Short mmCIF file of C-alpha atoms in Angstrom, two decimals:
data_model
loop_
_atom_site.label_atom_id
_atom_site.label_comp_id
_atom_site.label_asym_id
_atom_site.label_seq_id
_atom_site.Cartn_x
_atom_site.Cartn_y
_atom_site.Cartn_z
CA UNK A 110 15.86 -29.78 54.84
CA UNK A 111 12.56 -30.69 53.30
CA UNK A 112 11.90 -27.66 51.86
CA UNK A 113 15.23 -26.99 50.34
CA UNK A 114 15.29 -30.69 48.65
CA UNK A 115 11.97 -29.14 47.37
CA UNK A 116 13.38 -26.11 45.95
CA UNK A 117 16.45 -28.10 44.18
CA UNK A 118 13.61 -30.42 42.75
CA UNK A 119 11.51 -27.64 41.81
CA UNK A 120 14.31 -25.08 40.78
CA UNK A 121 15.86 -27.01 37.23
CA UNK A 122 11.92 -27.50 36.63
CA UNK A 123 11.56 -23.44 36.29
CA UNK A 124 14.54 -23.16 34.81
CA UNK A 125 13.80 -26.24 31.52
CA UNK A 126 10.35 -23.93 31.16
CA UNK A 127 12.17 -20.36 31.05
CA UNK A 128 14.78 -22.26 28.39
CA UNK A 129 11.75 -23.22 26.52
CA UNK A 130 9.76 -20.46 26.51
CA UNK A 131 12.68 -18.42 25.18
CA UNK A 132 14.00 -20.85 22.38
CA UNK A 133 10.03 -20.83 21.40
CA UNK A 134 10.05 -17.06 21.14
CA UNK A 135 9.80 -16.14 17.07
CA UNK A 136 9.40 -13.58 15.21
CA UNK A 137 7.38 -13.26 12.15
CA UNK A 138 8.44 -11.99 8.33
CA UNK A 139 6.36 -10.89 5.30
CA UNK A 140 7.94 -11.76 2.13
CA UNK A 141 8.27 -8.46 -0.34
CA UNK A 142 10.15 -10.28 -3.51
CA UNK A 143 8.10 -11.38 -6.14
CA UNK A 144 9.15 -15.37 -5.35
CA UNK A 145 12.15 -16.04 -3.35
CA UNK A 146 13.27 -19.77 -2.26
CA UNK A 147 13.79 -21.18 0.72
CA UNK A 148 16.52 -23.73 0.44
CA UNK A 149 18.08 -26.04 2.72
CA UNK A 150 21.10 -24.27 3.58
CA UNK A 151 22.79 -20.85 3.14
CA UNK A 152 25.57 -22.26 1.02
CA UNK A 153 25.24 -21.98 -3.30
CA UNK A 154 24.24 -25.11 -3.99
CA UNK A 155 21.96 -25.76 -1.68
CA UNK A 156 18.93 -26.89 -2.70
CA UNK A 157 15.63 -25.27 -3.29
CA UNK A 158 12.94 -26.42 -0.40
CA UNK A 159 10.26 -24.00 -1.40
CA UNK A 160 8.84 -21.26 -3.30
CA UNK A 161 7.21 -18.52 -1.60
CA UNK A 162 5.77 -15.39 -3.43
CA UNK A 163 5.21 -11.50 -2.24
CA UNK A 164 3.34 -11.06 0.67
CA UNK A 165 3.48 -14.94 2.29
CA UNK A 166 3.89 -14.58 6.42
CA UNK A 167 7.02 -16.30 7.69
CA UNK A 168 8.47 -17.67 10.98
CA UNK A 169 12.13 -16.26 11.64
CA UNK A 170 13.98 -18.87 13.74
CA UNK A 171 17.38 -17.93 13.39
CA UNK A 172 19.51 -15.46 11.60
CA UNK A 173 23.04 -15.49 9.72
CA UNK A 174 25.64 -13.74 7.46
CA UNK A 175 27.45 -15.67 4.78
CA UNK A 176 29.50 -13.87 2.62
CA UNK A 177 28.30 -10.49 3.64
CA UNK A 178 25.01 -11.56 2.74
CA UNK A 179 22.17 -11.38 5.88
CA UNK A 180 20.05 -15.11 6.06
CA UNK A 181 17.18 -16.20 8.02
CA UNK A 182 16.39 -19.62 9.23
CA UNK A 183 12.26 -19.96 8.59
CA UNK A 184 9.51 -21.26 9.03
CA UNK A 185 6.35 -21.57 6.01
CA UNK A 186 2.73 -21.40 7.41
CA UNK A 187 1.47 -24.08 5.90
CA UNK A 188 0.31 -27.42 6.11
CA UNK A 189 4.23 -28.85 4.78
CA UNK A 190 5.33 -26.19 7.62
CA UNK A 191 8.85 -26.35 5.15
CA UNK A 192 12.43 -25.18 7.66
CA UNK A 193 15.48 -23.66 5.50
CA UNK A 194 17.30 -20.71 4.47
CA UNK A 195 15.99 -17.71 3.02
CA UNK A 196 18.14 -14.26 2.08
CA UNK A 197 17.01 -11.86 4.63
CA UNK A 198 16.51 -8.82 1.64
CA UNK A 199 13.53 -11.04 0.71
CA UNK A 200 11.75 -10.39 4.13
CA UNK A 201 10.82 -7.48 5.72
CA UNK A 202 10.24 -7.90 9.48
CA UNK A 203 6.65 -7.78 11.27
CA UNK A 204 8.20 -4.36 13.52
CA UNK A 205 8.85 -2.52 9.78
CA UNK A 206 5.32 -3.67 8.62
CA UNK A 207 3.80 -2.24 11.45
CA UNK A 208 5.56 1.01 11.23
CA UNK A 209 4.57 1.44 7.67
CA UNK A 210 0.91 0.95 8.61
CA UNK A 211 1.21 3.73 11.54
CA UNK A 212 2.85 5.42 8.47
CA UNK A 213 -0.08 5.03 6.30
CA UNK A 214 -2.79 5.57 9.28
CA UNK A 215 -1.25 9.38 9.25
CA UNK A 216 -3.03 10.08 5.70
CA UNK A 217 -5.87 7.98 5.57
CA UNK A 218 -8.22 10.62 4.94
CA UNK A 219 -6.53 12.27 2.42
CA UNK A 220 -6.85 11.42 -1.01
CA UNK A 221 -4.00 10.56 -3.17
CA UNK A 222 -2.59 13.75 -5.24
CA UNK A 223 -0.98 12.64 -8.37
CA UNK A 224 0.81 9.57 -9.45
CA UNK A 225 4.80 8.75 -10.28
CA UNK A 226 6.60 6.03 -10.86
CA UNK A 227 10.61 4.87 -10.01
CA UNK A 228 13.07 5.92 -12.76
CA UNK A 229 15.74 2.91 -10.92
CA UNK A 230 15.70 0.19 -8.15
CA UNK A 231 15.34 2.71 -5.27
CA UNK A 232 15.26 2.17 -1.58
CA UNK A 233 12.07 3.16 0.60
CA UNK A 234 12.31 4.38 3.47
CA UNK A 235 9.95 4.80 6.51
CA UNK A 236 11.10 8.51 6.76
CA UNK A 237 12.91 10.71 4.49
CA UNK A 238 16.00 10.76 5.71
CA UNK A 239 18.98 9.53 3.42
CA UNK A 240 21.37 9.50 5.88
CA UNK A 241 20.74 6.20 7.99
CA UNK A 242 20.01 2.38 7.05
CA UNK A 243 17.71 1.70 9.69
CA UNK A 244 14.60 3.04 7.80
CA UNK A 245 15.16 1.25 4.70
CA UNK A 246 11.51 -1.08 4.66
CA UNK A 247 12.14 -2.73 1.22
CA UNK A 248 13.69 -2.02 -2.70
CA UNK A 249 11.49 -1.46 -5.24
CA UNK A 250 12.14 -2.28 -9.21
CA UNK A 251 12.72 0.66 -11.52
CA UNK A 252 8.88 1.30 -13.20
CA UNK A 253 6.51 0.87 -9.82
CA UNK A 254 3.92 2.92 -9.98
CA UNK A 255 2.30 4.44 -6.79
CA UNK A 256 -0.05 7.21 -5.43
CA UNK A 257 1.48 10.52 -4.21
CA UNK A 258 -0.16 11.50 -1.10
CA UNK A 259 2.09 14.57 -0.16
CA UNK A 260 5.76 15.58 -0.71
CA UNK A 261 8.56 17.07 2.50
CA UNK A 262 11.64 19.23 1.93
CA UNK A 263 13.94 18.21 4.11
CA UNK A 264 17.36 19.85 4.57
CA UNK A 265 20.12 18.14 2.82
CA UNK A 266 22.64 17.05 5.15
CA UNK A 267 26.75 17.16 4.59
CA UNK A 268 26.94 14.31 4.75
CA UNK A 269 24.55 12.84 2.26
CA UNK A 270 26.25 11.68 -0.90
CA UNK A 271 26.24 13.72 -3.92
CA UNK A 272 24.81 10.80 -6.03
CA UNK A 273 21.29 10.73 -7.25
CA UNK A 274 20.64 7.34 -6.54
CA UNK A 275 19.37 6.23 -3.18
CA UNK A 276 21.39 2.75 -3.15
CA UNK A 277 24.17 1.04 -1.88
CA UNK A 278 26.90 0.55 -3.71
CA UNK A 279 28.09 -3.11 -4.75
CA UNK A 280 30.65 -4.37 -3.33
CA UNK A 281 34.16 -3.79 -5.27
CA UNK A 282 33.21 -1.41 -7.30
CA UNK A 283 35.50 1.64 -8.03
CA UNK A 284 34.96 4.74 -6.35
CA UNK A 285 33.84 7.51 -9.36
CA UNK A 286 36.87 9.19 -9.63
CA UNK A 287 38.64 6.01 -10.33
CA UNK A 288 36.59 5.58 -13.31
CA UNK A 289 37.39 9.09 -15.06
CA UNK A 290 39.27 8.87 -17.78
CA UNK A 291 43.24 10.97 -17.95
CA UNK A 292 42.35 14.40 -19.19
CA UNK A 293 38.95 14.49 -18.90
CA UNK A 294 37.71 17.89 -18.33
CA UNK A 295 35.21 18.18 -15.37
CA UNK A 296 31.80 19.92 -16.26
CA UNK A 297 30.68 22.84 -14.64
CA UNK A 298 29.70 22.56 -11.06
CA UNK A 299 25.94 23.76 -10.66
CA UNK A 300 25.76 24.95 -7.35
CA UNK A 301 24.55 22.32 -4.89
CA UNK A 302 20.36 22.23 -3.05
CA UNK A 303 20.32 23.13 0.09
CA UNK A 304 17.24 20.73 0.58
CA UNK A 305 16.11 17.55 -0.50
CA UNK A 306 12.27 16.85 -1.93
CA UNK A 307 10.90 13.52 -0.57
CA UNK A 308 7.36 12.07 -2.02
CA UNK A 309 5.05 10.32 0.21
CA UNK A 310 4.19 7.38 -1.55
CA UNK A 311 1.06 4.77 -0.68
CA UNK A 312 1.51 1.74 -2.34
CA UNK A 313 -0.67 -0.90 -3.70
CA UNK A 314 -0.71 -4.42 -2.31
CA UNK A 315 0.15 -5.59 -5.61
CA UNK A 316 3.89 -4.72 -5.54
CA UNK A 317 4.37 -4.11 -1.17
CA UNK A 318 2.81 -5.92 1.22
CA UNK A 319 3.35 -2.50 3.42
CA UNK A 320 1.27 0.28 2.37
CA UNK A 321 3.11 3.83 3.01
CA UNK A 322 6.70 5.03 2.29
CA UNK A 323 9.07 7.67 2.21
CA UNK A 324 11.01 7.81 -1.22
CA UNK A 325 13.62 10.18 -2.72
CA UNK A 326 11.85 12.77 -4.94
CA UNK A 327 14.82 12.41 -7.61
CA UNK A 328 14.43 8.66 -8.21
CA UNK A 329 10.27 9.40 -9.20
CA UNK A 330 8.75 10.80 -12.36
CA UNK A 331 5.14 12.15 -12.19
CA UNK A 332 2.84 9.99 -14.03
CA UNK A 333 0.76 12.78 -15.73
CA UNK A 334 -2.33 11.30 -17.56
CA UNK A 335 -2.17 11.46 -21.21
CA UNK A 336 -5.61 12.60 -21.45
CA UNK A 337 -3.94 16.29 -20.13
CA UNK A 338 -0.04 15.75 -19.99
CA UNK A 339 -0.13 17.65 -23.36
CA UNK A 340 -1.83 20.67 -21.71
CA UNK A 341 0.88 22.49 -19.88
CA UNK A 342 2.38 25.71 -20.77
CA UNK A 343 5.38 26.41 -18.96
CA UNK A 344 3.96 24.95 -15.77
CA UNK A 345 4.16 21.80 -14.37
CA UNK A 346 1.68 19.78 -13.28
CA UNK A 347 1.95 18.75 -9.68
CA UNK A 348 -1.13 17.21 -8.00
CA UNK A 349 -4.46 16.83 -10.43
CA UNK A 350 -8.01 14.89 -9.87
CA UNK A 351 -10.91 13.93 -12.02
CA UNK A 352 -14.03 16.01 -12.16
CA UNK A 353 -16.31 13.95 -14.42
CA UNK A 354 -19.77 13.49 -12.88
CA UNK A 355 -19.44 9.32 -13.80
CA UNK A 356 -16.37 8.80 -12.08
CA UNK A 357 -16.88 7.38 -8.53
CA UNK A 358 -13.10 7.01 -8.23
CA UNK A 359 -11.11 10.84 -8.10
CA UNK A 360 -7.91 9.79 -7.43
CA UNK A 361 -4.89 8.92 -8.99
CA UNK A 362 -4.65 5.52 -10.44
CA UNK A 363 -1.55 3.30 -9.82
CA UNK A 364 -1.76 0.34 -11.47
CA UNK A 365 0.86 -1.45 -13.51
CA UNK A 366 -1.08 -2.87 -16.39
CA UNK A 367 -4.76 -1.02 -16.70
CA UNK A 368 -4.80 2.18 -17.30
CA UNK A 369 -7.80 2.95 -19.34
CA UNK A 370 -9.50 5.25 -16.54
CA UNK A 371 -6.26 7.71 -16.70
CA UNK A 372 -6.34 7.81 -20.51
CA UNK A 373 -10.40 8.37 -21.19
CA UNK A 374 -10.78 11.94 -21.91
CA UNK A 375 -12.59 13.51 -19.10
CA UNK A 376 -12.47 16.84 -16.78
CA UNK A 377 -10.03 17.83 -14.34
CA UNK A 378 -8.57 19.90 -11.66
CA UNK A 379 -5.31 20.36 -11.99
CA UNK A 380 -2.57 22.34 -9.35
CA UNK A 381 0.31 23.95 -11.21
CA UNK A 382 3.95 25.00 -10.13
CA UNK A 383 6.46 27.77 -12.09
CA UNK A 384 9.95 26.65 -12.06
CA UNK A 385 10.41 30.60 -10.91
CA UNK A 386 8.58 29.25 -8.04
CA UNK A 387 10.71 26.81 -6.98
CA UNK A 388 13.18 28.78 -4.84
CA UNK A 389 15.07 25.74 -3.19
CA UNK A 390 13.67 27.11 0.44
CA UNK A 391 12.12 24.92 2.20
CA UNK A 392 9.19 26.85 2.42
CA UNK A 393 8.63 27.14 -0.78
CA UNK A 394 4.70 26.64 -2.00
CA UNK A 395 3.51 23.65 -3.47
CA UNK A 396 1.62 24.90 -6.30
CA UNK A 397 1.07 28.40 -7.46
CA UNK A 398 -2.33 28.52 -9.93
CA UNK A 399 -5.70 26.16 -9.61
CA UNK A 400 -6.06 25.04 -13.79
CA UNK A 401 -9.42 23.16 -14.54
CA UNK A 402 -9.96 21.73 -17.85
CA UNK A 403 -13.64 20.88 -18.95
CA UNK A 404 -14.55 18.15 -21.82
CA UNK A 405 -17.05 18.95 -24.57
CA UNK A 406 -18.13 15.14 -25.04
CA UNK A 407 -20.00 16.54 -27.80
CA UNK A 408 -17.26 17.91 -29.84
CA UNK A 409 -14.55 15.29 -28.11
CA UNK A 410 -12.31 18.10 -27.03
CA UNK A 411 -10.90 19.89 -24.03
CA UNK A 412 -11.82 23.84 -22.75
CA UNK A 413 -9.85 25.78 -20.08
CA UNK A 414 -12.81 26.30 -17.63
CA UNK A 415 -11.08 27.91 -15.37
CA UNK A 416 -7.44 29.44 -14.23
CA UNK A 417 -6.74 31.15 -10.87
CA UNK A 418 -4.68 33.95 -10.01
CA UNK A 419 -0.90 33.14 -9.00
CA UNK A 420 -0.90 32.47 -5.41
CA UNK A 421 1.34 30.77 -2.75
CA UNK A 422 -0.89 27.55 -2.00
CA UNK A 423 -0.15 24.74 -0.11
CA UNK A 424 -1.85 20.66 -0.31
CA UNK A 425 -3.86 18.69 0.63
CA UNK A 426 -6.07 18.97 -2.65
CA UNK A 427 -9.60 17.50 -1.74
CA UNK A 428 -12.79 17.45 -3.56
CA UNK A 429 -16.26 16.66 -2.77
CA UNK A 430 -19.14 15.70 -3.64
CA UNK A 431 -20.62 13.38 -6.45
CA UNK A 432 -22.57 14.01 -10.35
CA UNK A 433 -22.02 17.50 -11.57
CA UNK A 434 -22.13 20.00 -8.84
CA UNK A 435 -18.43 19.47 -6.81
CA UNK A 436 -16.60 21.88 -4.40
CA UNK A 437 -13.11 21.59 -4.01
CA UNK A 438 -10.68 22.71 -1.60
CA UNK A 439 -6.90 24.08 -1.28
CA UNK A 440 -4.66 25.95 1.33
CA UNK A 441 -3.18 29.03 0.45
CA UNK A 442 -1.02 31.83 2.40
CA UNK A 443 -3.03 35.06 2.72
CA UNK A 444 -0.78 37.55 4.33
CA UNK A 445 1.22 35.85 7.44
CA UNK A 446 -1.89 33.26 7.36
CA UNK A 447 -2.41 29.70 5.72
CA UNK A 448 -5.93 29.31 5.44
CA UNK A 449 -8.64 27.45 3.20
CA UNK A 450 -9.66 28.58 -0.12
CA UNK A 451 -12.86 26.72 -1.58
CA UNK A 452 -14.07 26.11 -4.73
CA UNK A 453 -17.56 25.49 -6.66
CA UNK A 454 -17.44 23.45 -10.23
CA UNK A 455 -20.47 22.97 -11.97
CA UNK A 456 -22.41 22.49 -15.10
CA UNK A 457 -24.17 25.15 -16.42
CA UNK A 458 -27.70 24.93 -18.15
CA UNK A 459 -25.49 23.97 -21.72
CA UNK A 460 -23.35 21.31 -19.54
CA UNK A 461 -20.32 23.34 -19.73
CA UNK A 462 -18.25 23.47 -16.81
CA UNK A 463 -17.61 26.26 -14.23
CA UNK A 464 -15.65 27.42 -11.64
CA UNK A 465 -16.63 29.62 -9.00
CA UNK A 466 -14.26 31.00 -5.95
CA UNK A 467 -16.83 30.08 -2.61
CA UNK A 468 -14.01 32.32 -1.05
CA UNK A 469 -12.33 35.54 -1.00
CA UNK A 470 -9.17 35.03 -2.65
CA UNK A 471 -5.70 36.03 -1.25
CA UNK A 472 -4.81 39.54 -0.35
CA UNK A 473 -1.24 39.15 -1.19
CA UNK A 474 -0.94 37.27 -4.09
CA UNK A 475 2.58 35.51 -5.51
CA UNK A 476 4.10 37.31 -8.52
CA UNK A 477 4.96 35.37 -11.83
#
């Protein structure tokens, strides 16, 4: 009898501590708008508590859905320690932020390869896949500007909407055919991809607190610096780094106001791609000629100092080495192989700039 009156004494004890210790289980938020407000209740005029700003660390207490619209009860970090509302589109959740730094940790050896920025408000995604919500990590604004650290082909699924845009429709609005007017005439139908190009993008703190993503290839134009944008010829540019011997940075910038180091006329490797190239498969090559322009600071204009033969090649891009003597390196197919081809640029004795092959080209080289 002792004992048991023990237990009972001892048993709602236990049972207060395992209530507590789950009530006083959080979770945490980083905040990826600009400013968003926590206010005091979910409802529209409720009113403002606090102002947080892009990349502030919340407490989630509770969550919500008014209206369609997700909520989250939180928590500030710091010294007011503020409680309301906050719309849960404004947070991204500690789990995603972690996944987008395993993301990042994949590629953090490999420098970036060219630049782009959004053409619309676009959706990334922690793995390119259209097809599911559950990878969404955050929206970015039409402009952003990011780095370009590699690109997938992915096949397209049946599924996937024909619709360029990778965003969710707002709610009421009219399906497209609703829209088209009585006797319009439908345009031709261009046959439809079998495959999908995704760009892996690594983005600066300064717009996403997380720093890697997966985002649709059709919502991103390449940023091609002006200093060579004006060079191509029936080619397009796909992945290009600086060669100057006073520029300790090589890749890409990505920055939204300042770009002064993009536009300075300078050297640089560039990768090109033929649209003949482009064969929709998903193994189709990356790039198909190595183009390096040279700059005659002398006579303030640019030289081709070197063009490969056509050949299927494949990135990472990755150069090395510092002043005027740098090596480069590509992959290309040679036969049934991928392997590396390496590259030596240099100044010569009148400071113009070569281009030697350190390796035996391709066998079997890519027609035009």
């Amino acid at each position: 009898m002792r004992h048991t009156k023990l237990l009972l004494l001892i048993l709602p004890a236990l049972v207060a501590v395992g209530c507590s210790t789950l009530a006083g289980r959080e979770d945490m938020g980083i905040v990826i708008a600009r400013r968003a407000q926590v206010r005091s209740s979910t409802a529209v005029v409720a009113a403002d508590l606090k102002e947080v700003v892009r990349g502030d660390v919340l407490d989630v207490l509770d969550t919500t859905e008014t209206e369609g619209e997700q909520w989250l009860r939180v928590r500030t970090r710091d010294a007011e320690n503020t409680e309301g509302w906050i719309e849960a589109r404004n947070v991204m959740p500690q789990e995603m932020l972690e996944r987008s730094r395993q993301l990042a940790k994949e590629d953090e050896g490999t420098p970036a390869q060219a630049s782009g920025q959004l053409r619309a408000s676009t959706n990334i995604r922690l793995s390119p896949d259209r097809n599911v919500n559950d990878n969404i990590l955050m929206k970015l604004e039409s402009g952003a500007r990011f780095d370009i650290v590699s690109w997938k082909r992915v096949p397209k699924s049946k599924t996937t909407e024909t619709s360029e845009r990778d965003d969710a429709p707002k709610a009421g609005a009219a399906p497209q055919s609703a829209s088209r007017r009585r006797g319009e005439v439908d345009a031709p139908k261009v046959p439809e991809e079998a495959y999908e190009l995704w760009y892996k993008m690594r983005l600066p703190s300064s717009i996403s607190p997380a720093p890697a993503g997966w985002v649709y290839g059709k919502q991103v134009e390449l940023t091609v610096p002006s200093d060579i944008i004006f060079y191509r010829t029936g080619r397009e540019f796909v992945a290009w780094q600086r060669l100057d011997d006073d520029s300790n940075e090589r890749t890409p910038v990505s920055k939204t106001s300042d770009f002064s180091s993009e536009a300075r006329p300078g050297s640089w490797l560039i990768l090109e791609k033929s649209s003949a190239a482009d064969t929709g498969n998903i193994e189709t090559p990356d790039f198909d000629r190595i183009f390096v322009l040279g700059y005659d600071k002398e006579r303030q204009e640019h030289y081709t100092a070197h063009r490969s033969p056509d050949f299927e090649g494949y990135l990472p891009l990755r150069v090395e080495g510092r002043g005027n003597d740098k090596t480069f390196v590509v992959r290309v197919k040679d036969g049934d192989q991928i392997r590396e081809l390496k590259y030596r640029a240099y100044k010569n004795d009148k400071g113009l700039l070569k281009v030697e092959a350190l390796s035996e080209l391709p066998k079997v080289r890519k027609r035009s």
